[in-house]
Amino acid sequence: MVRVRTKTSPWLTEADELLDVLDATVHWGDFLRPADGGNSYRPNAYGTPDDLEQLLANANSAWRVNASWTGLERRIDATVTAAVAEAVRSADAEAAGYLAAAWDAAYGRHPDPDKAYSEAVKAVEAVACALVLPANGNATLGTVRTHLRDASTKWEFALPARDGTAGSVTPVVEMLTAIWEGQRSRHAGTASSRRQTQAEAEAAVHLAATLVQWLTAGVLCRRTP
């Protein structure tokens, strides 16, 4: 493979440059503007994003056109992609926006693990704070986690306990703890602060998608007296 120098990177393969061109083509292409104000897209010299996606799929490319037709993203299992897309679709606008941004930062052409993790945390906060501590305007994911842990008898989880009684919120608390305490890039200047890894960012995005979907669907609720 021939490698060429560019302004953005000292060494990029021709394939890398081609993918960046395709990414920009999807992002800026005329087909992104509906011709009739509806869902039909006017093709440009490259066709439509669907045409490009078909070409990428036929070539077994590791990249695909993203769902919003704004660029390329890494191709992962279709079932996983659909599950996250459903979490975005079912959430309120604020949480959906953060979760979509987290996904783009994790799987786009130029991943940003710190941003992906941060946006994932915000997506969960947008749902969890409004559900658990609606009167606390300063609530954070950590505040929600601590409340659920300390006031666990006031809440229940959709899955029942072994004896058939109301389910414990422990699984939710543990998931909240994992994503909250795993964000090492939130602060600087401490012994444990650092940049997030790509693996951490991806795990956070998928954990956030599950939590957003669960909390939106009502799997966590206050116990009835």
PDB file of C-alpha atoms in Angstrom:
ATOM      1  CA  MET A   1       0.000   0.000   0.000  1.00  0.00           C
ATOM      2  CA  VAL A   2       1.391   3.393  -0.981  1.00  0.00           C
ATOM      3  CA  ARG A   3       1.608   5.900   1.853  1.00  0.00           C
ATOM      4  CA  VAL A   4       1.388   9.630   1.320  1.00  0.00           C
ATOM      5  CA  ARG A   5       2.064  12.656   3.488  1.00  0.00           C
ATOM      6  CA  THR A   6      -0.787  15.026   4.280  1.00  0.00           C
ATOM      7  CA  LYS A   7      -1.241  18.149   6.353  1.00  0.00           C
ATOM      8  CA  THR A   8      -3.393  16.305   8.897  1.00  0.00           C
ATOM      9  CA  SER A   9      -1.155  13.279   9.367  1.00  0.00           C
ATOM     10  CA  PRO A  10       2.443  12.565   8.366  1.00  0.00           C
ATOM     11  CA  TRP A  11       1.499   9.140   7.054  1.00  0.00           C
ATOM     12  CA  LEU A  12      -1.874   8.145   5.640  1.00  0.00           C
ATOM     13  CA  THR A  13      -2.558   5.291   3.261  1.00  0.00           C
ATOM     14  CA  GLU A  14      -4.364   5.968   0.030  1.00  0.00           C
ATOM     15  CA  ALA A  15      -7.245   3.964   1.496  1.00  0.00           C
ATOM     16  CA  ASP A  16      -7.334   6.303   4.520  1.00  0.00           C
ATOM     17  CA  GLU A  17      -7.494   9.336   2.269  1.00  0.00           C
ATOM     18  CA  LEU A  18     -10.238   7.765   0.160  1.00  0.00           C
ATOM     19  CA  LEU A  19     -12.308   7.048   3.268  1.00  0.00           C
ATOM     20  CA  ASP A  20     -11.886  10.655   4.414  1.00  0.00           C
ATOM     21  CA  VAL A  21     -13.046  11.833   0.988  1.00  0.00           C
ATOM     22  CA  LEU A  22     -16.093   9.552   1.182  1.00  0.00           C
ATOM     23  CA  ASP A  23     -16.799  10.766   4.709  1.00  0.00           C
ATOM     24  CA  ALA A  24     -16.737  14.387   3.510  1.00  0.00           C
ATOM     25  CA  THR A  25     -18.826  13.481   0.466  1.00  0.00           C
ATOM     26  CA  VAL A  26     -21.590  12.084   2.650  1.00  0.00           C
ATOM     27  CA  HIS A  27     -21.362  15.008   5.067  1.00  0.00           C
ATOM     28  CA  TRP A  28     -21.381  17.783   2.464  1.00  0.00           C
ATOM     29  CA  GLY A  29     -23.046  16.093  -0.510  1.00  0.00           C
ATOM     30  CA  ASP A  30     -26.028  17.732  -2.203  1.00  0.00           C
ATOM     31  CA  PHE A  31     -28.043  14.571  -1.631  1.00  0.00           C
ATOM     32  CA  LEU A  32     -28.302  15.550   2.040  1.00  0.00           C
ATOM     33  CA  ARG A  33     -30.843  18.219   1.090  1.00  0.00           C
ATOM     34  CA  PRO A  34     -34.289  16.739   0.303  1.00  0.00           C
ATOM     35  CA  ALA A  35     -35.478  17.901  -3.098  1.00  0.00           C
ATOM     36  CA  ASP A  36     -39.154  17.836  -2.137  1.00  0.00           C
ATOM     37  CA  GLY A  37     -38.979  18.620   1.567  1.00  0.00           C
ATOM     38  CA  GLY A  38     -39.693  14.977   2.384  1.00  0.00           C
ATOM     39  CA  ASN A  39     -37.572  11.871   2.780  1.00  0.00           C
ATOM     40  CA  SER A  40     -36.468  11.456  -0.835  1.00  0.00           C
ATOM     41  CA  TYR A  41     -32.935  12.627  -1.524  1.00  0.00           C
ATOM     42  CA  ARG A  42     -31.661  14.150  -4.744  1.00  0.00           C
ATOM     43  CA  PRO A  43     -28.611  12.203  -5.946  1.00  0.00           C
ATOM     44  CA  ASN A  44     -25.413  14.017  -6.812  1.00  0.00           C
ATOM     45  CA  ALA A  45     -22.519  12.746  -8.927  1.00  0.00           C
ATOM     46  CA  TYR A  46     -21.963   9.976  -6.382  1.00  0.00           C
ATOM     47  CA  GLY A  47     -25.601   8.838  -6.269  1.00  0.00           C
ATOM     48  CA  THR A  48     -27.261   8.735  -2.853  1.00  0.00           C
ATOM     49  CA  PRO A  49     -25.932   7.697   0.580  1.00  0.00           C
ATOM     50  CA  ASP A  50     -27.810   4.417   0.092  1.00  0.00           C
ATOM     51  CA  ASP A  51     -25.879   3.821  -3.131  1.00  0.00           C
ATOM     52  CA  LEU A  52     -22.602   4.453  -1.338  1.00  0.00           C
ATOM     53  CA  GLU A  53     -23.586   2.228   1.572  1.00  0.00           C
ATOM     54  CA  GLN A  54     -24.397  -0.590  -0.842  1.00  0.00           C
ATOM     55  CA  LEU A  55     -20.975  -0.222  -2.462  1.00  0.00           C
ATOM     56  CA  LEU A  56     -19.262  -0.299   0.939  1.00  0.00           C
ATOM     57  CA  ALA A  57     -21.260  -3.344   2.014  1.00  0.00           C
ATOM     58  CA  ASN A  58     -20.522  -5.180  -1.237  1.00  0.00           C
ATOM     59  CA  ALA A  59     -16.825  -4.507  -0.712  1.00  0.00           C
ATOM     60  CA  ASN A  60     -17.030  -5.888   2.866  1.00  0.00           C
ATOM     61  CA  SER A  61     -15.807  -2.523   4.108  1.00  0.00           C
ATOM     62  CA  ALA A  62     -15.259  -1.979   7.815  1.00  0.00           C
ATOM     63  CA  TRP A  63     -17.057   1.354   7.314  1.00  0.00           C
ATOM     64  CA  ARG A  64     -20.683   2.218   6.637  1.00  0.00           C
ATOM     65  CA  VAL A  65     -22.801   5.338   6.074  1.00  0.00           C
ATOM     66  CA  ASN A  66     -24.251   6.349   9.436  1.00  0.00           C
ATOM     67  CA  ALA A  67     -27.971   6.405  10.116  1.00  0.00           C
ATOM     68  CA  SER A  68     -28.223  10.200   9.928  1.00  0.00           C
ATOM     69  CA  TRP A  69     -26.348  10.311   6.587  1.00  0.00           C
ATOM     70  CA  THR A  70     -23.797  12.774   7.936  1.00  0.00           C
ATOM     71  CA  GLY A  71     -20.648  10.697   7.465  1.00  0.00           C
ATOM     72  CA  LEU A  72     -19.040   7.290   7.805  1.00  0.00           C
ATOM     73  CA  GLU A  73     -18.877   5.172  10.930  1.00  0.00           C
ATOM     74  CA  ARG A  74     -17.257   1.870  11.810  1.00  0.00           C
ATOM     75  CA  ARG A  75     -19.406  -1.097  10.872  1.00  0.00           C
ATOM     76  CA  ILE A  76     -20.311  -3.201  13.887  1.00  0.00           C
ATOM     77  CA  ASP A  77     -22.945  -5.889  14.468  1.00  0.00           C
ATOM     78  CA  ALA A  78     -26.231  -4.781  12.922  1.00  0.00           C
ATOM     79  CA  THR A  79     -28.257  -5.926  15.942  1.00  0.00           C
ATOM     80  CA  VAL A  80     -26.120  -3.828  18.289  1.00  0.00           C
ATOM     81  CA  THR A  81     -26.378  -0.804  15.990  1.00  0.00           C
ATOM     82  CA  ALA A  82     -30.163  -1.197  15.826  1.00  0.00           C
ATOM     83  CA  ALA A  83     -30.437  -1.478  19.617  1.00  0.00           C
ATOM     84  CA  VAL A  84     -28.556   1.765  20.166  1.00  0.00           C
ATOM     85  CA  ALA A  85     -30.567   3.453  17.416  1.00  0.00           C
ATOM     86  CA  GLU A  86     -33.757   2.377  19.192  1.00  0.00           C
ATOM     87  CA  ALA A  87     -32.463   3.800  22.483  1.00  0.00           C
ATOM     88  CA  VAL A  88     -31.828   7.121  20.706  1.00  0.00           C
ATOM     89  CA  ARG A  89     -35.267   7.036  19.072  1.00  0.00           C
ATOM     90  CA  SER A  90     -37.174   6.304  22.292  1.00  0.00           C
ATOM     91  CA  ALA A  91     -35.345   8.781  24.556  1.00  0.00           C
ATOM     92  CA  ASP A  92     -36.286  12.422  25.013  1.00  0.00           C
ATOM     93  CA  ALA A  93     -34.546  14.972  22.818  1.00  0.00           C
ATOM     94  CA  GLU A  94     -31.823  15.870  25.326  1.00  0.00           C
ATOM     95  CA  ALA A  95     -30.762  12.305  26.120  1.00  0.00           C
ATOM     96  CA  ALA A  96     -31.069  11.279  22.467  1.00  0.00           C
ATOM     97  CA  GLY A  97     -28.790  14.108  21.387  1.00  0.00           C
ATOM     98  CA  TYR A  98     -26.093  13.178  23.890  1.00  0.00           C
ATOM     99  CA  LEU A  99     -26.296   9.471  23.056  1.00  0.00           C
ATOM    100  CA  ALA A 100     -26.088  10.113  19.316  1.00  0.00           C
ATOM    101  CA  ALA A 101     -23.076  12.381  19.869  1.00  0.00           C
ATOM    102  CA  ALA A 102     -21.435   9.692  22.025  1.00  0.00           C
ATOM    103  CA  TRP A 103     -21.937   7.102  19.284  1.00  0.00           C
ATOM    104  CA  ASP A 104     -20.466   9.406  16.628  1.00  0.00           C
ATOM    105  CA  ALA A 105     -17.444  10.189  18.797  1.00  0.00           C
ATOM    106  CA  ALA A 106     -16.822   6.489  19.433  1.00  0.00           C
ATOM    107  CA  TYR A 107     -17.400   5.091  15.953  1.00  0.00           C
ATOM    108  CA  GLY A 108     -16.899   7.956  13.505  1.00  0.00           C
ATOM    109  CA  ARG A 109     -13.950   8.315  11.140  1.00  0.00           C
ATOM    110  CA  HIS A 110     -11.954  10.249  13.735  1.00  0.00           C
ATOM    111  CA  PRO A 111     -12.895   8.819  17.146  1.00  0.00           C
ATOM    112  CA  ASP A 112     -12.585  10.920  20.297  1.00  0.00           C
ATOM    113  CA  PRO A 113     -12.740   8.581  23.334  1.00  0.00           C
ATOM    114  CA  ASP A 114     -12.896  11.402  25.904  1.00  0.00           C
ATOM    115  CA  LYS A 115     -15.840  13.020  24.138  1.00  0.00           C
ATOM    116  CA  ALA A 116     -17.600   9.703  23.580  1.00  0.00           C
ATOM    117  CA  TYR A 117     -17.378   8.854  27.281  1.00  0.00           C
ATOM    118  CA  SER A 118     -18.432  12.331  28.393  1.00  0.00           C
ATOM    119  CA  GLU A 119     -21.454  12.405  26.077  1.00  0.00           C
ATOM    120  CA  ALA A 120     -22.450   8.909  27.209  1.00  0.00           C
ATOM    121  CA  VAL A 121     -22.471  10.022  30.849  1.00  0.00           C
ATOM    122  CA  LYS A 122     -24.545  13.086  29.962  1.00  0.00           C
ATOM    123  CA  ALA A 123     -27.064  10.921  28.104  1.00  0.00           C
ATOM    124  CA  VAL A 124     -27.652   8.845  31.230  1.00  0.00           C
ATOM    125  CA  GLU A 125     -27.731  11.955  33.439  1.00  0.00           C
ATOM    126  CA  ALA A 126     -30.400  13.538  31.252  1.00  0.00           C
ATOM    127  CA  VAL A 127     -32.753  10.632  31.960  1.00  0.00           C
ATOM    128  CA  ALA A 128     -31.681   9.553  35.448  1.00  0.00           C
ATOM    129  CA  CYS A 129     -31.638  12.976  37.118  1.00  0.00           C
ATOM    130  CA  ALA A 130     -35.113  13.855  35.839  1.00  0.00           C
ATOM    131  CA  LEU A 131     -36.471  10.479  36.948  1.00  0.00           C
ATOM    132  CA  VAL A 132     -34.811  10.015  40.332  1.00  0.00           C
ATOM    133  CA  LEU A 133     -34.131  13.553  41.608  1.00  0.00           C
ATOM    134  CA  PRO A 134     -36.416  15.880  39.628  1.00  0.00           C
ATOM    135  CA  ALA A 135     -36.400  18.596  42.297  1.00  0.00           C
ATOM    136  CA  ASN A 136     -32.604  18.747  42.524  1.00  0.00           C
ATOM    137  CA  GLY A 137     -31.355  21.184  39.907  1.00  0.00           C
ATOM    138  CA  ASN A 138     -27.735  20.325  40.735  1.00  0.00           C
ATOM    139  CA  ALA A 139     -28.041  16.549  40.511  1.00  0.00           C
ATOM    140  CA  THR A 140     -25.355  14.558  38.726  1.00  0.00           C
ATOM    141  CA  LEU A 141     -25.058  10.888  37.861  1.00  0.00           C
ATOM    142  CA  GLY A 142     -23.028  10.449  41.031  1.00  0.00           C
ATOM    143  CA  THR A 143     -25.801  12.050  43.083  1.00  0.00           C
ATOM    144  CA  VAL A 144     -28.384   9.733  41.523  1.00  0.00           C
ATOM    145  CA  ARG A 145     -26.199   6.682  42.147  1.00  0.00           C
ATOM    146  CA  THR A 146     -25.695   7.609  45.802  1.00  0.00           C
ATOM    147  CA  HIS A 147     -29.416   8.268  46.324  1.00  0.00           C
ATOM    148  CA  LEU A 148     -30.459   4.940  44.823  1.00  0.00           C
ATOM    149  CA  ARG A 149     -27.839   3.117  46.883  1.00  0.00           C
ATOM    150  CA  ASP A 150     -28.795   4.802  50.171  1.00  0.00           C
ATOM    151  CA  ALA A 151     -32.572   4.859  49.574  1.00  0.00           C
ATOM    152  CA  SER A 152     -32.845   1.509  47.826  1.00  0.00           C
ATOM    153  CA  THR A 153     -35.958   0.532  49.797  1.00  0.00           C
ATOM    154  CA  LYS A 154     -37.855   3.358  48.087  1.00  0.00           C
ATOM    155  CA  TRP A 155     -37.202   2.013  44.580  1.00  0.00           C
ATOM    156  CA  GLU A 156     -37.652  -1.212  42.685  1.00  0.00           C
ATOM    157  CA  PHE A 157     -36.280  -2.799  39.529  1.00  0.00           C
ATOM    158  CA  ALA A 158     -38.495  -4.439  36.922  1.00  0.00           C
ATOM    159  CA  LEU A 159     -36.887  -7.879  37.302  1.00  0.00           C
ATOM    160  CA  PRO A 160     -38.268  -9.577  40.463  1.00  0.00           C
ATOM    161  CA  ALA A 161     -36.152 -11.146  43.175  1.00  0.00           C
ATOM    162  CA  ARG A 162     -35.712 -14.916  43.469  1.00  0.00           C
ATOM    163  CA  ASP A 163     -38.601 -15.179  45.935  1.00  0.00           C
ATOM    164  CA  GLY A 164     -40.904 -13.216  43.640  1.00  0.00           C
ATOM    165  CA  THR A 165     -40.776  -9.978  45.603  1.00  0.00           C
ATOM    166  CA  ALA A 166     -39.999  -6.609  44.033  1.00  0.00           C
ATOM    167  CA  GLY A 167     -36.616  -6.499  42.374  1.00  0.00           C
ATOM    168  CA  SER A 168     -33.638  -4.810  44.006  1.00  0.00           C
ATOM    169  CA  VAL A 169     -32.156  -1.696  42.389  1.00  0.00           C
ATOM    170  CA  THR A 170     -28.649  -3.081  42.937  1.00  0.00           C
ATOM    171  CA  PRO A 171     -28.100  -3.946  39.223  1.00  0.00           C
ATOM    172  CA  VAL A 172     -28.923  -0.362  38.228  1.00  0.00           C
ATOM    173  CA  VAL A 173     -26.720   1.071  40.993  1.00  0.00           C
ATOM    174  CA  GLU A 174     -23.807  -1.107  39.883  1.00  0.00           C
ATOM    175  CA  MET A 175     -24.192  -0.030  36.257  1.00  0.00           C
ATOM    176  CA  LEU A 176     -24.359   3.630  37.259  1.00  0.00           C
ATOM    177  CA  THR A 177     -21.291   3.150  39.450  1.00  0.00           C
ATOM    178  CA  ALA A 178     -19.359   1.513  36.623  1.00  0.00           C
ATOM    179  CA  ILE A 179     -19.949   4.298  34.106  1.00  0.00           C
ATOM    180  CA  TRP A 180     -19.547   7.097  36.685  1.00  0.00           C
ATOM    181  CA  GLU A 181     -16.347   5.888  38.330  1.00  0.00           C
ATOM    182  CA  GLY A 182     -14.832   4.748  35.045  1.00  0.00           C
ATOM    183  CA  GLN A 183     -14.684   8.281  33.655  1.00  0.00           C
ATOM    184  CA  ARG A 184     -11.049   9.061  34.394  1.00  0.00           C
ATOM    185  CA  SER A 185     -10.969  12.067  32.043  1.00  0.00           C
ATOM    186  CA  ARG A 186     -13.642  14.034  33.904  1.00  0.00           C
ATOM    187  CA  HIS A 187     -11.095  15.798  36.111  1.00  0.00           C
ATOM    188  CA  ALA A 188      -7.374  16.510  35.857  1.00  0.00           C
ATOM    189  CA  GLY A 189      -4.559  16.758  38.347  1.00  0.00           C
ATOM    190  CA  THR A 190      -5.244  13.583  40.326  1.00  0.00           C
ATOM    191  CA  ALA A 191      -3.233  10.379  40.409  1.00  0.00           C
ATOM    192  CA  SER A 192      -5.957   8.444  38.587  1.00  0.00           C
ATOM    193  CA  SER A 193      -6.949  11.057  35.977  1.00  0.00           C
ATOM    194  CA  ARG A 194      -6.011  10.306  32.347  1.00  0.00           C
ATOM    195  CA  ARG A 195      -7.404  10.094  28.843  1.00  0.00           C
ATOM    196  CA  GLN A 196     -10.038   7.438  28.165  1.00  0.00           C
ATOM    197  CA  THR A 197      -9.096   4.511  25.968  1.00  0.00           C
ATOM    198  CA  GLN A 198     -11.105   3.585  22.904  1.00  0.00           C
ATOM    199  CA  ALA A 199     -12.281   0.373  24.568  1.00  0.00           C
ATOM    200  CA  GLU A 200     -13.491   2.317  27.608  1.00  0.00           C
ATOM    201  CA  ALA A 201     -15.353   4.786  25.408  1.00  0.00           C
ATOM    202  CA  GLU A 202     -17.113   2.047  23.466  1.00  0.00           C
ATOM    203  CA  ALA A 203     -18.083   0.216  26.658  1.00  0.00           C
ATOM    204  CA  ALA A 204     -19.459   3.441  28.125  1.00  0.00           C
ATOM    205  CA  VAL A 205     -21.534   4.180  25.034  1.00  0.00           C
ATOM    206  CA  HIS A 206     -23.147   0.751  25.037  1.00  0.00           C
ATOM    207  CA  LEU A 207     -23.725   0.818  28.791  1.00  0.00           C
ATOM    208  CA  ALA A 208     -25.273   4.267  28.442  1.00  0.00           C
ATOM    209  CA  ALA A 209     -27.558   3.049  25.654  1.00  0.00           C
ATOM    210  CA  THR A 210     -28.826   0.254  27.904  1.00  0.00           C
ATOM    211  CA  LEU A 211     -29.376   2.586  30.845  1.00  0.00           C
ATOM    212  CA  VAL A 212     -31.123   5.215  28.727  1.00  0.00           C
ATOM    213  CA  GLN A 213     -33.427   2.585  27.245  1.00  0.00           C
ATOM    214  CA  TRP A 214     -34.152   1.024  30.634  1.00  0.00           C
ATOM    215  CA  LEU A 215     -34.853   4.276  32.428  1.00  0.00           C
ATOM    216  CA  THR A 216     -36.956   5.579  29.540  1.00  0.00           C
ATOM    217  CA  ALA A 217     -38.967   2.346  29.478  1.00  0.00           C
ATOM    218  CA  GLY A 218     -39.692   2.492  33.214  1.00  0.00           C
ATOM    219  CA  VAL A 219     -37.698  -0.480  34.521  1.00  0.00           C
ATOM    220  CA  LEU A 220     -36.816   1.654  37.560  1.00  0.00           C
ATOM    221  CA  CYS A 221     -39.724   3.031  39.579  1.00  0.00           C
ATOM    222  CA  ARG A 222     -40.630   4.141  43.065  1.00  0.00           C
ATOM    223  CA  ARG A 223     -42.069   1.448  45.333  1.00  0.00           C
ATOM    224  CA  THR A 224     -45.756   1.831  46.068  1.00  0.00           C
ATOM    225  CA  PRO A 225     -46.565   2.220  49.786  1.00  0.00           C
TER     226      PRO A 225
END
